[in-house]
Coordinates of C-alpha atoms in Angstrom, one line a residue:
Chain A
X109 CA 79.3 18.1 31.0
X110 CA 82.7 19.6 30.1
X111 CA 81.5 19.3 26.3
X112 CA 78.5 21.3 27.0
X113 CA 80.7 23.7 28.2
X114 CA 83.3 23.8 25.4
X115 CA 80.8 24.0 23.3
X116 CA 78.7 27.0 24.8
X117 CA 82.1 28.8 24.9
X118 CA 82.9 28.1 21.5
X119 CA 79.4 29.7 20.6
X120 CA 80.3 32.8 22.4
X121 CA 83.1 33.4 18.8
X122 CA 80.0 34.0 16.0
X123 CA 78.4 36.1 18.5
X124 CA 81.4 38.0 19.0
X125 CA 81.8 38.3 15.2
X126 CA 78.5 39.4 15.1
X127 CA 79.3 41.9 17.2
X128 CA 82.2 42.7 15.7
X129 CA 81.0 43.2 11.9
X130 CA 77.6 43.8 12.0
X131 CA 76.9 46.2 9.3
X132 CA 74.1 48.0 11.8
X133 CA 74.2 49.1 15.3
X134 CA 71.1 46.5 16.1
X135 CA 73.2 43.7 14.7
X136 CA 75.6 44.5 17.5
X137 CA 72.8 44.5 20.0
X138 CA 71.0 41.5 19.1
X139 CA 75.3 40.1 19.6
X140 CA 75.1 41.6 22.8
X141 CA 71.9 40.1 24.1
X142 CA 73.0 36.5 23.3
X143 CA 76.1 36.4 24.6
X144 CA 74.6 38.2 28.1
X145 CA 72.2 34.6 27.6
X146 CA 75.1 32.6 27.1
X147 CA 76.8 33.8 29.7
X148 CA 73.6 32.9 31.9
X149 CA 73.9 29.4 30.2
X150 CA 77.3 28.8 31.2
X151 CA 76.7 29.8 34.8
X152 CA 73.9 27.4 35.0
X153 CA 76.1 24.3 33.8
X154 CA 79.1 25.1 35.9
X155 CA 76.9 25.3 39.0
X156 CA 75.3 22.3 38.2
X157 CA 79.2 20.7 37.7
X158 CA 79.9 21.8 41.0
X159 CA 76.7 21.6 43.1
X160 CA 77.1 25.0 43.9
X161 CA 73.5 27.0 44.5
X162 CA 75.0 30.1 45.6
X163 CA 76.2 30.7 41.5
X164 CA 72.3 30.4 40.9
X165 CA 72.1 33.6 42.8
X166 CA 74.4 35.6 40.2
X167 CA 72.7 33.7 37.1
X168 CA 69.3 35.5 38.4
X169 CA 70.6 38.9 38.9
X170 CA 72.7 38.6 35.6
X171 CA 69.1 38.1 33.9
X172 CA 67.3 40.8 35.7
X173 CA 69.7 43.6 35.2
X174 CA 71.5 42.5 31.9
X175 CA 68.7 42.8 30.3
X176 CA 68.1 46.5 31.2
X177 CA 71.4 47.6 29.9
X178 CA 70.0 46.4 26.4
X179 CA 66.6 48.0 26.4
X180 CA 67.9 51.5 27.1
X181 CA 70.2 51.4 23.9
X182 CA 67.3 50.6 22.0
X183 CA 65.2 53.0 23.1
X184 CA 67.7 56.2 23.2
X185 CA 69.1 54.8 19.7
X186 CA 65.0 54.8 18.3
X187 CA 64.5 58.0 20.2
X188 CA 67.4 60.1 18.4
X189 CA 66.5 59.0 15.4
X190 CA 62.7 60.1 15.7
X191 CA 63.8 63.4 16.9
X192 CA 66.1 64.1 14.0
X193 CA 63.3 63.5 11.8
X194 CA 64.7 60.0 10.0
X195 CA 62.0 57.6 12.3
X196 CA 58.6 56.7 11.1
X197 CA 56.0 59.3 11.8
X198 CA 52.7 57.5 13.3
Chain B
X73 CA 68.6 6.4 33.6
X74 CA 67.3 9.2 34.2
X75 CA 71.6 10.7 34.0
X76 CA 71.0 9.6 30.1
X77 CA 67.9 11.5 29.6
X78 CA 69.0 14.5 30.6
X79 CA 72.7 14.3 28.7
X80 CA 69.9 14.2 25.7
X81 CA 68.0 16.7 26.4
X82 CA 70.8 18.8 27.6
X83 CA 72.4 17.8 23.8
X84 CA 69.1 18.5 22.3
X85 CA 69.6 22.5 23.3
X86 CA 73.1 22.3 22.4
X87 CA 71.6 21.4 19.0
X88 CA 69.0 23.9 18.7
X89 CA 71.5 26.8 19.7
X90 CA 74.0 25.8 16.9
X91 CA 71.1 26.3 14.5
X92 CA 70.7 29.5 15.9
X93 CA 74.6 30.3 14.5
X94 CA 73.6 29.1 11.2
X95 CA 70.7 31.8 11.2
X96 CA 72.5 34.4 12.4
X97 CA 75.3 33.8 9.8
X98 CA 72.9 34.0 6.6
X99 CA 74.3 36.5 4.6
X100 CA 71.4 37.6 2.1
X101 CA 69.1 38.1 4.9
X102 CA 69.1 41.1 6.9
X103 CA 68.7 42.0 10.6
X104 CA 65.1 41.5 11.0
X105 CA 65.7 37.5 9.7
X106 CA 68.5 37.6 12.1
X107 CA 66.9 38.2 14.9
X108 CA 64.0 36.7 14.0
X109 CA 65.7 32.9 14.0
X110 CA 68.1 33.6 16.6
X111 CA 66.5 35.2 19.4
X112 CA 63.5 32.6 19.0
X113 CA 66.1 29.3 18.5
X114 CA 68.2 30.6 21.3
X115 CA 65.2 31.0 24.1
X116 CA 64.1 27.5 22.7
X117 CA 67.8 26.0 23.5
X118 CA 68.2 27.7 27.4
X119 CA 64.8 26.1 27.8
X120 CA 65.8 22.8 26.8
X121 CA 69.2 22.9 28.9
X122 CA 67.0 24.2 31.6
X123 CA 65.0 21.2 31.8
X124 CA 68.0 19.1 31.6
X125 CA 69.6 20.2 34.2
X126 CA 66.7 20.2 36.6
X127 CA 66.0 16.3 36.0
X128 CA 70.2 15.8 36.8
X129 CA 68.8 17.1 40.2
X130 CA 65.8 16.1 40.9
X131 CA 63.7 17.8 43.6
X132 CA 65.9 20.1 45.1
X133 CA 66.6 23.5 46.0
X134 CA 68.8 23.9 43.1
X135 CA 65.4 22.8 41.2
X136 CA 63.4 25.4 42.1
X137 CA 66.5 28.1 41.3
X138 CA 66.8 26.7 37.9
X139 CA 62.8 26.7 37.1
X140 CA 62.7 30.8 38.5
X141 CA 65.8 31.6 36.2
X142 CA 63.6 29.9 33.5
X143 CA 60.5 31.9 33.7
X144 CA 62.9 34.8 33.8
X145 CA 64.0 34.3 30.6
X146 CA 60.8 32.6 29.1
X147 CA 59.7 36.1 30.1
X148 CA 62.7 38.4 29.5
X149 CA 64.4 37.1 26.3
X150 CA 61.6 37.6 23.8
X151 CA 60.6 40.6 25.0
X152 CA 64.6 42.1 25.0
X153 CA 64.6 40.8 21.0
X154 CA 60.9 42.8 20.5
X155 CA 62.0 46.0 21.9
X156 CA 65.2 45.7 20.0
X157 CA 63.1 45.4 17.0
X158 CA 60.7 47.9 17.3
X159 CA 63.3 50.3 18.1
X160 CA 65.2 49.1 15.0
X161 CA 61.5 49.5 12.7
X162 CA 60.6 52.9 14.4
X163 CA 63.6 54.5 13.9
X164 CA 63.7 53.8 10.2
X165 CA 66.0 50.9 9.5
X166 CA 64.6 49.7 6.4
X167 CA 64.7 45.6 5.1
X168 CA 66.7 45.2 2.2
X169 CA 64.0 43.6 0.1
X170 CA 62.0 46.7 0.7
X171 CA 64.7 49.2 -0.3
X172 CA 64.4 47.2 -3.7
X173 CA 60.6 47.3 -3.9
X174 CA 60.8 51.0 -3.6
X175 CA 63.6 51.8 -6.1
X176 CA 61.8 49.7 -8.7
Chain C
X151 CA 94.4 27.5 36.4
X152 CA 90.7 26.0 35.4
X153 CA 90.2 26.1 31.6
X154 CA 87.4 27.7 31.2
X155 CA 88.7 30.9 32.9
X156 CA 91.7 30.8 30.4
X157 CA 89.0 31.1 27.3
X158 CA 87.3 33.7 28.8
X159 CA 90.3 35.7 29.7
X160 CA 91.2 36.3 26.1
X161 CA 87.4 37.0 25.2
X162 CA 88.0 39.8 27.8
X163 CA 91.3 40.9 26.3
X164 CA 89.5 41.1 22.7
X165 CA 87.0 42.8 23.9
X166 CA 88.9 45.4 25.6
X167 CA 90.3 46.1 22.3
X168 CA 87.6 46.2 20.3
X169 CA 86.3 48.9 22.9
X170 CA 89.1 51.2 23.3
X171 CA 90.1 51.2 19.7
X172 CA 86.5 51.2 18.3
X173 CA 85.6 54.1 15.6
X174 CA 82.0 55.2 16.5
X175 CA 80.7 56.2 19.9
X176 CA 77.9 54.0 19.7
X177 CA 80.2 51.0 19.4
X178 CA 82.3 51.9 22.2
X179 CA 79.0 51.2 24.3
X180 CA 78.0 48.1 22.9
X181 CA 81.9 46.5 23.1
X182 CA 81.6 48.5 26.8
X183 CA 78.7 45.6 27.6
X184 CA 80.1 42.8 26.6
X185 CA 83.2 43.8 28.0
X186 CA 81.5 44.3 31.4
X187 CA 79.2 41.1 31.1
X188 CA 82.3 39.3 30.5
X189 CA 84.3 40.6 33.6
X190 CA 81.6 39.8 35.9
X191 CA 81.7 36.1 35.3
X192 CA 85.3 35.9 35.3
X193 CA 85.0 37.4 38.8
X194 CA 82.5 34.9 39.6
X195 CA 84.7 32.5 38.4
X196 CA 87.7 33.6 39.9
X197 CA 85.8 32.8 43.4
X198 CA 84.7 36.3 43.9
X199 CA 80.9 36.2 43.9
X200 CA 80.3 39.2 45.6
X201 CA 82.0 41.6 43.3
X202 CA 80.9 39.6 40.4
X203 CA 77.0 40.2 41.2
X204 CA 78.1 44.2 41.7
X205 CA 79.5 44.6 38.3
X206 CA 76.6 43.0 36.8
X207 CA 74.1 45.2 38.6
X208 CA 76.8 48.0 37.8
X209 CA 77.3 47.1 34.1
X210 CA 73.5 48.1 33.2
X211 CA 73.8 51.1 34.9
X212 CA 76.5 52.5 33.5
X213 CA 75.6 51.9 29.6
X214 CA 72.5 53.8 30.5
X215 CA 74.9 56.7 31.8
X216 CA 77.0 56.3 29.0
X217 CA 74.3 56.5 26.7
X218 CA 72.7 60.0 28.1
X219 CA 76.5 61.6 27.8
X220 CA 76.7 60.4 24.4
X221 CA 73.5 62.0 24.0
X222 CA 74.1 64.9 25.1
X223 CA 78.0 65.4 23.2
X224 CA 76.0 64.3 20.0
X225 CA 72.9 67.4 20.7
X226 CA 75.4 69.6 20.5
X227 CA 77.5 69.1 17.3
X228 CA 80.5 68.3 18.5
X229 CA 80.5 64.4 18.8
X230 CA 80.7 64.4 14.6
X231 CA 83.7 66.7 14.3
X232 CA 85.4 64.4 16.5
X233 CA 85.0 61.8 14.8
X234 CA 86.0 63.4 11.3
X235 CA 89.0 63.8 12.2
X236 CA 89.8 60.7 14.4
X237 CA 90.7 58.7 10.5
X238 CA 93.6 57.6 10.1
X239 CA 95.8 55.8 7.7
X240 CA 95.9 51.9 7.8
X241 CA 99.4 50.8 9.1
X242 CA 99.0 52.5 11.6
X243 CA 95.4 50.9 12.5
X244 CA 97.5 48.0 12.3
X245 CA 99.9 48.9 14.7
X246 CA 97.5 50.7 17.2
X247 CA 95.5 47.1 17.3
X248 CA 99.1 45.0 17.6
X249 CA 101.1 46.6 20.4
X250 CA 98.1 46.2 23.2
X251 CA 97.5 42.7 22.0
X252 CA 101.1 42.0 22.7
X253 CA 101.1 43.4 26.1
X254 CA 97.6 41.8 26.8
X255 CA 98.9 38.8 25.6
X256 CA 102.3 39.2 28.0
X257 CA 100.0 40.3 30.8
X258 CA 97.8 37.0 30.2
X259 CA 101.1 34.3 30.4
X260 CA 102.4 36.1 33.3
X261 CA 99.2 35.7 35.3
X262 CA 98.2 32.4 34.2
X263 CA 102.4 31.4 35.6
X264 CA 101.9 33.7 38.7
X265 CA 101.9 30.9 42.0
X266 CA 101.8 33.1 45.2
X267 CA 104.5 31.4 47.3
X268 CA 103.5 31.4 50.9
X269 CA 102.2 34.9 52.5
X270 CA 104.6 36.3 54.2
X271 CA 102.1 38.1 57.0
X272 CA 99.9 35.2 58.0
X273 CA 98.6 36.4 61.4
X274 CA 96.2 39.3 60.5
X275 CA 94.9 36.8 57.4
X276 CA 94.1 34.1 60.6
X277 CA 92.9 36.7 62.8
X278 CA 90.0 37.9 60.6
X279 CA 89.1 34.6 58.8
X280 CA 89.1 32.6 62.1
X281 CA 87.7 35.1 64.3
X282 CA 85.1 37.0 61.8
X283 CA 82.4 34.9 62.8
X284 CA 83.4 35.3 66.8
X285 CA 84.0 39.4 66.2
X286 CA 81.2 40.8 63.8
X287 CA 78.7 37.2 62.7
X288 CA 77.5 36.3 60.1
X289 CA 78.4 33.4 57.8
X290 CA 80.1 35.7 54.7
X291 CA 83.5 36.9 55.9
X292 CA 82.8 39.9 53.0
X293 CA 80.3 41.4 54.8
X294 CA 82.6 40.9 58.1
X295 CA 85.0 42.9 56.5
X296 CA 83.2 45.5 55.5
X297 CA 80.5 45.7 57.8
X298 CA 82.6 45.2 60.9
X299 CA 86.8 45.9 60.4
X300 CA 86.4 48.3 57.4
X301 CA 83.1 50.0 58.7
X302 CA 84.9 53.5 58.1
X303 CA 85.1 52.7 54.1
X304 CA 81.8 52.1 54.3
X305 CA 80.5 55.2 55.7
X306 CA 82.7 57.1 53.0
X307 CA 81.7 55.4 50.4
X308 CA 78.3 56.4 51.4
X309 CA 79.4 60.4 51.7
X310 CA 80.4 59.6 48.2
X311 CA 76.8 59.0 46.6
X312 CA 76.0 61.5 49.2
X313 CA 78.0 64.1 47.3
X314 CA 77.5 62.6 43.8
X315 CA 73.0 63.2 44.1
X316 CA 73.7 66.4 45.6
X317 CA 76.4 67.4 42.9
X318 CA 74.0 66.4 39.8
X319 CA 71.1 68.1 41.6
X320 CA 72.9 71.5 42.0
X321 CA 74.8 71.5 38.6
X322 CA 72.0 70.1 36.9
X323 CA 71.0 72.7 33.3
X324 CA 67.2 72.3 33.8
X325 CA 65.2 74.1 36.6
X326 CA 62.1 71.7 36.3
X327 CA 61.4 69.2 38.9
X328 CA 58.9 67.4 37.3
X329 CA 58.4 66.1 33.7
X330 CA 55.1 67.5 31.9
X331 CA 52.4 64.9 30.6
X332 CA 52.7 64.0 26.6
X333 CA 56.2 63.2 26.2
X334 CA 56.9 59.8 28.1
X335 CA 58.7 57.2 26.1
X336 CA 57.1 55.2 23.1
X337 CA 56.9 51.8 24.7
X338 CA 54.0 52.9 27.2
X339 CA 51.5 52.2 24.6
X340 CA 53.1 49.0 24.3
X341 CA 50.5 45.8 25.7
X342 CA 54.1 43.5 26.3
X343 CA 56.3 45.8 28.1
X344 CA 53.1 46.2 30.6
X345 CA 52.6 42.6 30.3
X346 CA 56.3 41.8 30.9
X347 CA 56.8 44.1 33.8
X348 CA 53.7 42.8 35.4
X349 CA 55.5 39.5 36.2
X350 CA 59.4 40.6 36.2
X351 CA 59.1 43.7 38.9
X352 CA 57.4 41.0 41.1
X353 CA 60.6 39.0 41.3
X354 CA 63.0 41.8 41.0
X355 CA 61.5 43.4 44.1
X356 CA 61.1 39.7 45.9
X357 CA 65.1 39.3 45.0
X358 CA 65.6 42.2 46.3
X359 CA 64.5 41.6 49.5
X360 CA 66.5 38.2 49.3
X361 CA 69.7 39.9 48.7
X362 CA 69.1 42.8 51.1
X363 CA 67.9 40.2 54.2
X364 CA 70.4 37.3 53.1
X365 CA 73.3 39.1 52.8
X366 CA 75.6 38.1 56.1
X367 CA 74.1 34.5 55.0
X368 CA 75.6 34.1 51.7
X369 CA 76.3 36.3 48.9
X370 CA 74.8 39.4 48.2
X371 CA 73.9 42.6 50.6
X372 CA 72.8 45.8 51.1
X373 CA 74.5 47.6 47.9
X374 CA 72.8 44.9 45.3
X375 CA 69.4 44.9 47.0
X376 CA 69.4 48.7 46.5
X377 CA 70.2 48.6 42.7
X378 CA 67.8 46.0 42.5
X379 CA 65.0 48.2 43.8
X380 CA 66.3 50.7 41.8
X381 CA 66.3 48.9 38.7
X382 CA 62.5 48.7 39.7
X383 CA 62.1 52.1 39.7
X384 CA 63.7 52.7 36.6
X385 CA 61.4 50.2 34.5
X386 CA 58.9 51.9 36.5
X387 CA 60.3 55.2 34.2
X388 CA 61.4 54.2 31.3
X389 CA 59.6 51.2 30.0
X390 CA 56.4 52.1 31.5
X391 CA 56.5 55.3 31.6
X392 CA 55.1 56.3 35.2
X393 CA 56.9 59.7 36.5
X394 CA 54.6 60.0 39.5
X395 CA 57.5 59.8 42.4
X396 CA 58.2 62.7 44.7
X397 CA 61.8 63.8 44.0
X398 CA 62.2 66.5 46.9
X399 CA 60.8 64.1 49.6
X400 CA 63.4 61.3 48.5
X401 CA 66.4 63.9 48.8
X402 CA 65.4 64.4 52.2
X403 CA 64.8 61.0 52.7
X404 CA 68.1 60.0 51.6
X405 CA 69.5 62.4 54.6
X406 CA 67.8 60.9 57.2
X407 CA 69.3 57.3 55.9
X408 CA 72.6 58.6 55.3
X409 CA 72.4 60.1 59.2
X410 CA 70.8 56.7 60.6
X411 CA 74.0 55.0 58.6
X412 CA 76.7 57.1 60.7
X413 CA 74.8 56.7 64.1
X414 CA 74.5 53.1 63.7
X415 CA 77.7 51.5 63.5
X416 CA 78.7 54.5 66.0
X417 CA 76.1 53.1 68.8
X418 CA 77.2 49.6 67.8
X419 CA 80.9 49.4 67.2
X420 CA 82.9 52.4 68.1
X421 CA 81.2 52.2 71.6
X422 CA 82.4 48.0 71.8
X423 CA 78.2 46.7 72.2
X424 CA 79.3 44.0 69.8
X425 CA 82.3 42.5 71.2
X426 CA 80.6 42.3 75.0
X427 CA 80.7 38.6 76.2
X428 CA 76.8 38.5 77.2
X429 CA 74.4 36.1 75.8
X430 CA 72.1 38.1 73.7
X431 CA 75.7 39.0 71.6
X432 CA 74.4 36.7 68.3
X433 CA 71.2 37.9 67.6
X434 CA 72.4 41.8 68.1
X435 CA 75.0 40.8 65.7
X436 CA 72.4 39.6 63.3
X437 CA 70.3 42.4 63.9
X438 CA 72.8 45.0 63.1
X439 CA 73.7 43.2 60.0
X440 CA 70.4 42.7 59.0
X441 CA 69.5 46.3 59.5
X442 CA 73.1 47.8 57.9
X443 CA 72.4 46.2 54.9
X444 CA 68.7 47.1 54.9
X445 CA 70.2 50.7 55.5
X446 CA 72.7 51.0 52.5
X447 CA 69.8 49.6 50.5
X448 CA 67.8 52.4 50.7
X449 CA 70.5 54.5 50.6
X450 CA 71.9 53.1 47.2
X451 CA 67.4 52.7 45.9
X452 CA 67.3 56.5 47.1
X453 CA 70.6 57.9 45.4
X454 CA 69.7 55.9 42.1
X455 CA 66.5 56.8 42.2
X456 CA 67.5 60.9 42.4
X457 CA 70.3 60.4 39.9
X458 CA 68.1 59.1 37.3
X459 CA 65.3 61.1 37.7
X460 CA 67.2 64.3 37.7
X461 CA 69.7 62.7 34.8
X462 CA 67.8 61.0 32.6
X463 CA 64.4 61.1 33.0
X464 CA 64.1 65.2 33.4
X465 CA 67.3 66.1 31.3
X466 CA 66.7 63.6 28.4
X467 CA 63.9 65.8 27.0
X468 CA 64.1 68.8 25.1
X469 CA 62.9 72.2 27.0
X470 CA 59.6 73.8 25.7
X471 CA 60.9 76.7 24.5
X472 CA 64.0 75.6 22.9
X473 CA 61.9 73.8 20.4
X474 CA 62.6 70.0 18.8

């Protein structure tokens, strides 16, 4: 199990390049978004390790209210855009 | 037994999320590809750990955690990468094969 | 030191350079979440659960702040100016990104060597992690602490969102109270968000209650399972687009808690009930745990709840008359 957990940390580096360089702002979200699910990931192998269930607790709020975080960016990001006239008319 | 089935499995996600990198690292695609492969590979992968790690267990409490942080994000995860990307198409960010399309 | 902690300490000390040196405003917020997301599982892994499920509750809430400021500096003209003239020359990039890598770096080998050799005050640390269960109950000596020895922080820190909803309503530019039909978000027409929050406000309000009702038990309590609920409220807003909450009746709502959450631990504390040898002393413990927690959780759902009605919900939209 301590592979599966150097490993998942070692994936949390591309996403953080991602991050880094990505030429748009939604190439930084879409970063974002995995690493909040690899974080979940890694919670979830390290409380199996340890035989702890009272991690499990954090890895549920972690996915409830990371998740909101994202979706709000999106949306204010799509909104300014569509009021200064650059968004897609329906 | 049942120990070795589930280092599998568990290495069977590990596999599909490392695909997921070489998606997201594809340099002539563009963010809708990117998103497209990773988001889908890397729901696939936590699903597959998932399952792994509730057969290590067995029927337990920690079970039952494990399956409700699973329908969370069997839930949560595509539709976080489909807001993302409607945001991304409504507010004009164009695919690079289209751009061309239009100049020619 | 455990390993893992060590790799995600210098993910954390990367990030919090990427965000304080970053160009754009937007990227500040995006390096500001994974910055956050990363600190709240070093807390958890640095054997502090409770603060670790706070600053991920906290961590959504503040990018959506973020965001509506950013907004706001960018409606007005200024936030391009800024950054016009924030270019600079490239050595010195170079040496604005190498001296706090140093330091983090300096920082990071001093705390990974720092071994705490013996406390020097060891008899309030046995007092209150011997006797917490004996003086306040409950199983989580957090909770203890600050439901029963630190009850005055408590009560303060209340006073404090007190002051911050009534601060934002009374400073707030708009007059309306309400938002007018025809301009809710884009993603009410959307079939999945309606789908999706069909089964996920379910088990956000469920895990609510968990938190709010298990939170002498393990870890958890009344602060989370109020930004829980109001996490429901504000997908209630924003993704589906439902504005059809009374604002004025959960100000004076929020009163009434706030006065129920100074009377309580006055009735139970100040005046000694708890600590009376008599043989009902357990389940009055539980009960006024049970019912401070329930307390601060509607306190925090109401305060939220206000704040991002007034904030974002109200203030996010252009006026009539000003035009688009």
């Amino acid at each position: 199990m301590n592979i599966v957990l150097a490993i998942l940390l070692g994936l949390l580096v591309p996403y953080g390049i991602r991050v880094a360089i990505g030429p748009s702002v939604w190439d930084r979200l879409l970063g974002m978004n995995l690493i909040a699910s690899k974080i979940i990931i890694i919670i979830m192998v390290y409380a199996s390790m340890n035989g702890a269930t009272f991690l499990l607790d954090f890895a549920i709020i972690y996915a409830l209210s990371g998740f909101i975080g994202t979706i709000f960016i999106a949306l204010f990001l799509s909104e300014r855009s569509i009021r200064k006239g650059r968004g897609k008319k329906e | 037994m049942i120990y070795i089935l589930s280092y599998i499995i568990i290495g069977l996600g590990i596999l599909f999320m490392l695909f997921g990198v070489i998606g997201l690292f594809q340099r002539k695609r563009d963010f809708y590809y990117r998103i497209l492969i990773a988001c889908k590979v890397d729901t696939v992968g936590m699903i597959t750990i998932g399952i792994g790690m509730a057969l290590r267990h067995g029927i337990s409490f920690f079970t039952g955690k494990i399956f409700l942080i699973l329908l969370i994000i069997v839930v949560l995860n595509p539709f976080v990468a489909h807001i993302v990307t409607q945001a991304a198409y409504k507010s004009g960010f164009i695919s690079v094969y289209k751009r061309k399309d239009g100049d020619a | 030191m455990n390993n893992l902690i060590i790799v995600l300490l210098v993910f954390w000390i990367i990030s919090s350079i990427w965000c304080v040196f970053a160009q754009k405003t937007y990227r500040v917020i995006i390096f500001f979440g994974v910055f956050s997301l990363l600190t709240a599982a070093i807390y958890l892994f640095l054997g502090a659960p409770d603060v670790a499920m706070a600053e991920a509750g906290i961590s959504a809430f503040t990018t959506i702040f973020f965001i509506v400021c950013v907004e706001k500096y960018y409606s007005r003209g200024e936030g391009l100016k800024h950054e016009m003239a924030t270019k600079t020359n490239k050595p010195r990039k170079i040496t604005r990104y190498i001296f706090p890598f140093i330091f983090c770096v300096a920082l990071l080998v001093l705390f990974l060597n720092f071994a705490p050799t013996g406390y020097v005050v060891t008899e309030l640390r046995d007092q209150y992690l011997q006797m917490f269960m004996h003086d306040v109950g409950g199983l989580n000596a957090v909770t203890a602490i600050y439901l029963g020895y630190r009850v005055y922080d408590t009560l303060f820190e209340a006073l404090l969102l007190v002051v911050a909803v009534v601060a934002v309503i009374h400073l707030s530019w708009y007059e309306k109270t309400a938002v007018s039909d025809g301009k809710h978000s884009e993603m009410e027409r959307s079939r999945m968000a309606k789908f999706t929050m069909r089964i996920i406000c379910p088990i956000i309000l469920l895990f609510g209650t968990y938190l709010v009702l298990n939170g002498h038990i393990s870890a958890g309590g009344g602060f989370l399972g109020g930004l829980a609920f109001a996490s429901f409220i504000i997908c209630r807003f924003l993704v589906l687009g439902i504005y059809d909450l009374p604002i004025e009746k959960a100000i004076r709502m929020e009163e009434i808690v706030f006065i129920n959450i100074v009377i309580l631990p006055i009735l139970a504390i100040f005046t000694g009930i708890m600590y009376l040898a008599w043989d009902a002393t357990e389940i009055f413990q539980n009960i006024y745990l049970i019912a401070m927690s329930g307390l601060i959780g509607m306190k925090v759902t109401l305060g939220f709840f206000v704040l991002f009605y007034r904030y974002i919900a109200i203030e996010r939209l252009p006026e009539e008359g000003e035009g688009e």
